[in-house]
């Protein structure tokens, strides 16, 4: 299978799964308040009502099982297209997400019950972690190396702390309908702001601002430098690095992150498939070459693939149907993972419909039914449940261990992470302050008052 066909197969796998999900949380048409509409020279609104059509970015993870292959000679009665599909093996979308928003630092919860970053790639990756935990739980409960068709198996590392690893026959790919924000994107990439609601509608009526850099005094365009999102010069800063930087880090250290590294060996991406704003050289430099230059060859070498498969709610597709002033960025995000009962909508980092107290006023975390499965608190609780089945008593005895402390116990991962972030290309990485990760699996924050 050539790279173009592979890219299209992966993209179609994610897009088809997205199209099969319910409408809740998906982009729609909205009526913009009169105060946000353009006015005539007389100061009177040019329209009584104005509909704006939302667009978003879609991202998803696909697992390619390379063992399920059949040659065309064995299936002469099948159509050639079906034969090619069998030759390629099976593709399954296991997690996806949509979104363009990001919470600024004044909106962050110290209980881990909401998301800081709701860009599509980040949402999809957090949904992937839920899928990973469920697959690990299934494998551990099975007490069998085969693990009831789990994507993981016992790793043959030989160390005392037995971990699990992705099966060798499986390849993990990331698809994104638009080039990741940050250094992988061309300078012409449109930007989004951290605000939602009315601010999002207003952003469609004004030129897109440039992205914010970690050093606001440095106005030069340094290729490969890390960046914070979003980029409105007049907005409150965020603590979230660009998607280019985050994906580069996943490329180097694995998508499993620090928490799951306690029981899971690094899971690296085989490739990334990009739709709009594709530029091979920029993406390769941002995701591959920066890693190779920082930590050496052998890490961060995922395949860069392009696709022309249309995502109907992308900005490019919406501009084919509407004028630029008639489209706006979507307020809500959606996530889904294989095995989920349904997709879930998020607004401002929290489950749609949940009663959210302002971060500075919150004295307790959101109830379990009101928080999403992909927030840090929910992931930590699921991890602890899985760990209990794994009987790692040294970790479980400490019931007051915090999310940050649990991540720190993955010593190999933390060593590799420290090595990466000490290099020139990643030394500007803005780390999450301890106050936002110092909570237990029960949602108790050891910081009574945010600083």
Coordinates of C-alpha atoms in Angstrom, one line a residue:
X1 CA 0.0 0.0 0.0
X2 CA 1.5 3.4 -1.0
X3 CA 1.6 6.3 1.4
X4 CA -1.3 8.2 -0.3
X5 CA -3.6 5.2 0.0
X6 CA -2.5 4.6 3.6
X7 CA -3.2 8.2 4.5
X8 CA -6.7 8.1 2.9
X9 CA -7.5 4.8 4.7
X10 CA -6.6 6.2 8.1
X11 CA -8.4 9.5 7.5
X12 CA -11.5 7.8 6.3
X13 CA -11.5 5.5 9.3
X14 CA -11.7 8.5 11.7
X15 CA -14.1 10.6 9.6
X16 CA -16.5 7.7 9.2
X17 CA -16.5 7.0 12.9
X18 CA -17.1 10.7 13.6
X19 CA -20.0 10.8 11.1
X20 CA -21.6 7.8 12.9
X21 CA -21.7 9.7 16.3
X22 CA -24.8 11.6 17.6
X23 CA -25.2 15.3 16.8
X24 CA -24.6 16.4 20.4
X25 CA -21.6 18.7 20.6
X26 CA -21.0 18.8 16.9
X27 CA -20.7 22.1 15.0
X28 CA -24.0 23.7 14.0
X29 CA -25.4 27.0 12.9
X30 CA -25.7 29.7 15.6
X31 CA -27.5 33.1 15.7
X32 CA -25.0 35.8 16.6
X33 CA -26.1 38.5 19.1
X34 CA -26.9 41.8 17.5
X35 CA -24.1 43.5 19.4
X36 CA -21.6 41.4 17.5
X37 CA -22.9 42.1 14.0
X38 CA -21.4 44.6 11.7
X39 CA -23.1 48.0 11.7
X40 CA -23.9 50.4 8.9
X41 CA -22.6 54.0 8.6
X42 CA -25.7 55.1 10.5
X43 CA -24.8 52.8 13.5
X44 CA -27.8 50.5 12.9
X45 CA -27.3 46.8 12.6
X46 CA -27.2 45.7 9.0
X47 CA -29.2 42.6 9.8
X48 CA -31.8 41.7 12.4
X49 CA -30.6 38.1 12.7
X50 CA -27.4 36.6 11.4
X51 CA -26.5 33.0 11.3
X52 CA -23.0 31.8 11.7
X53 CA -21.9 28.3 10.8
X54 CA -19.4 26.6 13.1
X55 CA -16.3 24.7 12.0
X56 CA -13.9 22.6 13.9
X57 CA -10.8 20.3 13.8
X58 CA -11.1 16.6 14.0
X59 CA -8.4 14.3 15.2
X60 CA -8.3 10.6 15.9
X61 CA -6.1 7.6 16.6
X62 CA -6.2 4.5 14.4
X63 CA -4.7 1.1 15.1
X64 CA -3.6 -0.9 12.1
X65 CA -3.4 -4.6 12.6
X66 CA -0.8 -5.9 10.2
X67 CA -1.5 -9.6 10.8
X68 CA -4.8 -9.8 9.1
X69 CA -3.6 -10.0 5.5
X70 CA -4.8 -12.1 2.6
X71 CA -3.2 -12.1 -0.9
X72 CA -5.4 -11.4 -3.9
X73 CA -4.5 -14.8 -5.4
X74 CA -6.3 -16.5 -2.4
X75 CA -9.5 -14.5 -3.1
X76 CA -9.9 -14.4 -6.8
X77 CA -13.6 -14.2 -6.6
X78 CA -13.5 -11.0 -4.6
X79 CA -13.5 -7.5 -6.1
X80 CA -10.0 -6.0 -6.5
X81 CA -10.9 -3.2 -4.0
X82 CA -11.9 -5.8 -1.3
X83 CA -8.6 -7.7 -2.0
X84 CA -6.6 -4.5 -1.5
X85 CA -8.4 -3.9 1.8
X86 CA -7.5 -7.4 3.0
X87 CA -3.9 -7.0 1.9
X88 CA -3.7 -3.8 4.0
X89 CA -4.9 -5.5 7.2
X90 CA -7.5 -4.1 9.5
X91 CA -7.9 -0.5 10.5
X92 CA -9.8 0.6 13.6
X93 CA -10.4 4.0 14.9
X94 CA -10.0 3.7 18.7
X95 CA -10.3 7.3 19.8
X96 CA -11.2 10.7 18.4
X97 CA -11.8 14.3 19.4
X98 CA -12.8 17.6 18.1
X99 CA -12.1 21.1 19.3
X100 CA -10.3 24.4 19.0
X101 CA -10.5 26.0 22.4
X102 CA -8.1 26.3 25.3
X103 CA -8.6 27.5 29.0
X104 CA -6.6 30.4 30.2
X105 CA -4.8 30.1 33.5
X106 CA -7.5 31.8 35.5
X107 CA -10.0 29.2 34.5
X108 CA -8.0 26.1 35.6
X109 CA -9.3 23.8 38.3
X110 CA -6.9 22.6 41.0
X111 CA -9.0 19.4 41.3
X112 CA -8.2 17.9 37.9
X113 CA -11.9 17.8 37.0
X114 CA -11.7 19.9 33.8
X115 CA -9.5 20.0 30.8
X116 CA -7.0 22.8 30.2
X117 CA -6.6 22.1 26.5
X118 CA -9.5 21.3 24.2
X119 CA -7.7 21.2 20.9
X120 CA -8.7 18.2 18.8
X121 CA -5.4 16.3 19.0
X122 CA -5.3 16.7 22.8
X123 CA -8.9 15.6 23.2
X124 CA -8.3 12.5 21.0
X125 CA -5.1 11.6 22.9
X126 CA -6.9 11.8 26.3
X127 CA -9.7 9.6 24.9
X128 CA -7.0 7.2 23.8
X129 CA -5.7 7.0 27.4
X130 CA -9.1 5.9 28.5
X131 CA -9.1 3.2 25.9
X132 CA -5.6 2.1 27.0
X133 CA -6.6 1.8 30.6
X134 CA -9.7 -0.3 29.7
X135 CA -7.5 -2.5 27.5
X136 CA -5.0 -2.9 30.4
X137 CA -7.8 -3.6 32.8
X138 CA -9.1 -6.3 30.5
X139 CA -5.7 -7.9 30.1
X140 CA -4.9 -7.9 33.8
X141 CA -8.2 -9.5 34.7
X142 CA -7.8 -12.2 32.1
X143 CA -4.7 -13.5 33.8
X144 CA -3.6 -14.6 30.3
X145 CA -0.9 -13.4 28.0
X146 CA -3.5 -13.4 25.2
X147 CA -5.6 -11.1 27.2
X148 CA -9.0 -11.6 25.6
X149 CA -7.9 -9.8 22.4
X150 CA -6.4 -6.9 24.3
X151 CA -4.1 -4.7 22.2
X152 CA -1.5 -5.2 24.9
X153 CA 0.6 -8.1 26.1
X154 CA 3.1 -8.7 28.9
X155 CA 6.4 -7.1 28.0
X156 CA 9.5 -9.2 27.8
X157 CA 11.7 -6.8 29.7
X158 CA 12.9 -9.1 32.4
X159 CA 12.8 -6.5 35.1
X160 CA 11.1 -6.9 38.5
X161 CA 8.4 -4.4 37.7
X162 CA 6.5 -6.2 35.0
X163 CA 4.9 -3.9 32.5
X164 CA 2.8 -4.3 29.4
X165 CA 3.5 -3.4 25.8
X166 CA 1.6 -2.8 22.5
X167 CA 1.5 -6.0 20.5
X168 CA 4.2 -6.0 17.8
X169 CA 1.7 -6.5 15.0
X170 CA -0.1 -3.3 15.8
X171 CA 0.7 0.2 14.4
X172 CA -0.7 3.4 15.9
X173 CA -1.5 6.4 13.7
X174 CA -2.7 9.9 14.5
X175 CA -5.0 11.7 12.0
X176 CA -5.8 15.4 12.2
X177 CA -8.0 17.3 9.7
X178 CA -5.8 20.4 9.9
X179 CA -2.1 20.8 10.5
X180 CA -1.3 21.0 14.3
X181 CA -0.9 24.5 15.7
X182 CA 2.6 25.7 16.4
X183 CA 5.8 25.2 14.5
X184 CA 4.3 22.5 12.2
X185 CA 1.9 25.0 10.7
X186 CA 2.5 27.5 7.9
X187 CA 2.4 31.1 8.9
X188 CA -0.9 31.5 7.2
X189 CA -2.7 29.2 9.6
X190 CA -5.7 30.8 11.1
X191 CA -5.7 31.2 14.9
X192 CA -8.3 30.6 17.7
X193 CA -8.6 32.3 21.0
X194 CA -9.1 30.9 24.5
X195 CA -12.5 32.5 25.0
X196 CA -15.8 30.9 24.1
X197 CA -19.3 32.0 23.5
X198 CA -19.6 35.5 22.2
X199 CA -15.8 35.9 21.9
X200 CA -15.8 33.0 19.5
X201 CA -18.4 34.7 17.3
X202 CA -16.5 38.0 17.4
X203 CA -13.3 36.3 16.3
X204 CA -14.9 35.6 12.9
X205 CA -15.3 39.3 12.4
X206 CA -11.7 40.3 13.0
X207 CA -8.3 39.2 11.6
X208 CA -6.8 36.2 13.3
X209 CA -4.0 37.3 15.7
X210 CA -0.6 35.7 15.8
X211 CA 0.2 32.9 18.2
X212 CA 1.8 33.7 21.5
X213 CA 5.4 32.5 22.1
X214 CA 6.7 31.4 25.5
X215 CA 9.0 34.5 25.5
X216 CA 6.7 37.5 24.7
X217 CA 9.8 39.7 24.2
X218 CA 11.1 37.6 21.4
X219 CA 9.3 38.7 18.2
X220 CA 11.4 36.7 15.8
X221 CA 10.1 33.5 14.1
X222 CA 12.5 30.9 15.3
X223 CA 11.8 27.6 13.5
X224 CA 11.4 24.8 16.1
X225 CA 10.9 27.0 19.1
X226 CA 8.1 25.9 21.6
X227 CA 5.0 28.0 21.7
X228 CA 2.0 28.5 24.0
X229 CA -1.5 28.4 22.7
X230 CA -3.6 30.3 21.9
X231 CA -2.2 33.5 20.3
X232 CA -4.4 36.5 21.0
X233 CA -2.0 39.2 22.2
X234 CA -4.7 40.7 24.4
X235 CA -5.9 37.5 26.1
X236 CA -5.0 36.0 29.4
X237 CA -2.1 33.5 28.9
X238 CA -2.6 29.8 28.9
X239 CA -0.4 27.1 30.3
X240 CA -0.8 24.8 27.3
X241 CA 1.9 24.2 24.8
X242 CA 1.1 24.1 21.1
X243 CA -0.1 20.9 19.5
X244 CA 3.1 20.7 17.5
X245 CA 5.1 20.7 20.7
X246 CA 2.8 18.2 22.4
X247 CA 2.8 15.7 19.5
X248 CA 6.6 16.0 19.2
X249 CA 6.8 15.1 22.9
X250 CA 4.5 12.1 22.4
X251 CA 6.7 11.2 19.5
X252 CA 9.8 11.1 21.7
X253 CA 8.4 9.7 24.9
X254 CA 5.3 7.8 23.8
X255 CA 1.6 8.7 23.8
X256 CA 0.9 6.9 27.1
X257 CA 2.3 9.7 29.2
X258 CA 3.8 9.6 32.7
X259 CA 1.0 8.0 34.6
X260 CA 0.6 4.9 32.5
X261 CA 4.3 4.6 32.1
X262 CA 4.2 2.9 35.5
X263 CA 2.7 -0.2 34.0
X264 CA 3.0 0.4 30.2
X265 CA 6.1 0.6 28.0
X266 CA 6.3 3.5 25.6
X267 CA 3.7 3.4 22.8
X268 CA 5.0 5.3 19.8
X269 CA 3.1 6.5 16.8
X270 CA 4.0 4.9 13.5
X271 CA 2.8 8.0 11.6
X272 CA 0.6 11.1 11.5
X273 CA -1.9 11.9 8.7
X274 CA -2.6 15.5 8.1
X275 CA -5.3 17.1 6.0
X276 CA -5.5 20.9 5.5
X277 CA -2.4 23.2 5.6
X278 CA -0.1 20.2 4.9
X279 CA 3.5 21.1 4.6
X280 CA 5.8 18.0 4.8
X281 CA 9.0 19.9 5.6
X282 CA 7.5 21.9 8.4
X283 CA 5.7 18.9 10.0
X284 CA 8.8 16.7 9.7
X285 CA 10.9 19.3 11.3
X286 CA 8.5 20.0 14.1
X287 CA 7.7 16.4 14.9
X288 CA 10.8 14.4 13.8
X289 CA 13.9 16.5 13.3
X290 CA 13.6 18.4 16.5
X291 CA 13.5 15.1 18.4
X292 CA 16.4 13.7 16.5
X293 CA 18.5 16.8 17.1
X294 CA 17.6 16.8 20.8
X295 CA 17.8 13.2 22.0
X296 CA 19.5 11.5 19.0
X297 CA 18.5 9.1 16.3
X298 CA 16.1 6.2 16.9
X299 CA 13.4 8.3 18.5
X300 CA 10.8 10.6 17.0
X301 CA 10.7 9.2 13.5
X302 CA 7.0 8.8 12.7
X303 CA 5.9 8.7 9.1
X304 CA 4.4 12.0 7.7
X305 CA 1.4 11.3 5.5
X306 CA -1.0 13.6 3.7
X307 CA -4.7 13.1 2.9
X308 CA -7.2 14.9 0.7
X309 CA -10.2 13.1 2.3
X310 CA -12.6 15.9 3.1
X311 CA -13.9 16.5 6.6
X312 CA -17.2 18.3 6.1
X313 CA -16.9 20.6 9.1
X314 CA -13.3 21.7 8.5
X315 CA -12.6 25.3 7.8
X316 CA -11.7 24.6 4.2
X317 CA -14.9 22.7 3.5
X318 CA -17.0 25.3 5.2
X319 CA -15.4 28.1 3.1
X320 CA -16.6 26.3 0.0
X321 CA -20.2 26.8 1.1
X322 CA -20.1 30.1 3.0
X323 CA -18.4 33.5 3.0
X324 CA -15.5 33.9 5.5
X325 CA -17.7 36.2 7.7
X326 CA -20.3 33.6 7.9
X327 CA -18.3 30.9 9.7
X328 CA -17.0 30.8 13.3
X329 CA -15.0 28.4 15.4
X330 CA -17.1 25.8 17.3
X331 CA -17.6 26.3 21.1
X332 CA -18.0 22.7 22.0
X333 CA -15.7 19.7 21.7
X334 CA -16.6 16.0 21.3
X335 CA -14.7 12.9 22.4
X336 CA -15.2 9.2 21.8
X337 CA -13.2 6.0 22.3
X338 CA -13.8 2.4 21.3
X339 CA -16.0 0.7 23.9
X340 CA -17.7 3.9 24.9
X341 CA -21.5 3.9 25.1
X342 CA -21.6 7.2 23.2
X343 CA -19.7 10.3 22.4
X344 CA -19.5 13.1 25.0
X345 CA -19.6 16.8 24.5
X346 CA -17.4 19.3 26.4
X347 CA -17.8 23.0 26.8
X348 CA -15.0 25.1 28.5
X349 CA -13.2 22.0 29.4
X350 CA -16.1 20.4 31.3
X351 CA -18.9 18.0 30.4
X352 CA -21.7 19.8 28.6
X353 CA -24.6 20.6 31.0
X354 CA -22.5 20.3 34.1
X355 CA -22.8 22.9 36.8
X356 CA -19.4 24.5 36.9
X357 CA -18.2 26.8 39.7
X358 CA -15.6 29.4 38.9
X359 CA -12.1 28.0 39.5
X360 CA -11.2 30.5 42.2
X361 CA -14.5 29.9 44.1
X362 CA -14.5 26.1 43.8
X363 CA -14.0 24.3 47.2
X364 CA -14.5 20.7 45.9
X365 CA -14.3 18.8 42.7
X366 CA -17.3 18.1 40.4
X367 CA -19.3 15.0 41.2
X368 CA -18.3 11.9 39.1
X369 CA -21.4 12.0 36.9
X370 CA -20.7 15.6 36.0
X371 CA -17.1 15.3 35.0
X372 CA -15.7 13.8 31.8
X373 CA -13.8 10.5 31.7
X374 CA -10.9 12.2 30.0
X375 CA -10.1 14.8 32.7
X376 CA -7.0 14.1 34.9
X377 CA -9.0 13.2 37.9
X378 CA -11.1 10.6 36.1
X379 CA -8.0 9.1 34.4
X380 CA -6.2 8.9 37.8
X381 CA -9.2 7.2 39.4
X382 CA -9.4 4.6 36.6
X383 CA -5.7 4.1 36.7
X384 CA -5.8 3.4 40.5
X385 CA -8.7 0.9 39.9
X386 CA -6.6 -0.9 37.3
X387 CA -3.6 -0.8 39.5
X388 CA -5.5 -2.5 42.3
X389 CA -6.1 -5.5 40.0
X390 CA -2.4 -5.5 39.2
X391 CA -1.6 -5.7 43.0
X392 CA 1.3 -3.2 43.0
X393 CA 0.9 -2.7 46.8
X394 CA 3.8 -0.2 47.1
X395 CA 1.7 2.3 45.2
X396 CA -1.7 1.4 46.5
X397 CA -0.9 1.6 50.2
X398 CA -0.5 5.3 49.9
X399 CA -4.1 6.4 49.5
X400 CA -3.2 10.1 49.7
X401 CA -0.7 9.9 46.8
X402 CA -1.4 12.8 44.4
X403 CA -1.7 12.6 40.6
X404 CA 1.7 14.4 40.3
X405 CA 3.4 12.1 42.7
X406 CA 2.0 9.0 40.8
X407 CA 3.4 10.3 37.6
X408 CA 6.8 11.0 39.2
X409 CA 7.1 7.3 40.1
X410 CA 7.6 6.4 36.5
X411 CA 11.3 7.0 36.8
X412 CA 12.4 5.9 33.3
X413 CA 9.8 8.2 31.7
X414 CA 10.6 11.1 33.9
X415 CA 14.3 10.7 33.1
X416 CA 13.7 10.8 29.4
X417 CA 11.3 13.7 29.8
X418 CA 13.9 15.7 31.7
X419 CA 16.5 15.0 29.1
X420 CA 14.2 16.2 26.3
X421 CA 13.1 19.4 28.1
X422 CA 16.7 20.3 28.9
X423 CA 17.6 20.6 25.2
X424 CA 17.6 23.9 23.3
X425 CA 14.5 23.1 21.2
X426 CA 12.4 22.3 24.2
X427 CA 14.0 24.3 27.1
X428 CA 11.2 26.9 26.9
X429 CA 8.5 24.3 27.8
X430 CA 6.0 25.7 30.3
X431 CA 5.4 23.0 32.9
X432 CA 2.1 22.7 34.7
X433 CA 2.3 24.2 38.2
X434 CA 2.1 21.7 41.1
X435 CA -1.2 23.3 42.3
X436 CA -3.1 21.9 39.3
X437 CA -1.8 18.3 39.8
X438 CA -1.8 18.0 43.6
X439 CA -5.0 16.1 44.0
X440 CA -5.8 12.6 45.1
X441 CA -7.9 10.0 43.2
X442 CA -10.8 11.0 45.5
X443 CA -10.6 14.6 44.1
X444 CA -9.1 16.1 47.3
X445 CA -6.6 19.0 46.6
X446 CA -3.8 19.4 49.0
X447 CA -3.7 23.1 48.1
X448 CA -6.6 24.8 49.9
X449 CA -6.1 28.1 48.2
X450 CA -4.8 28.7 44.7
X451 CA -1.8 31.1 44.4

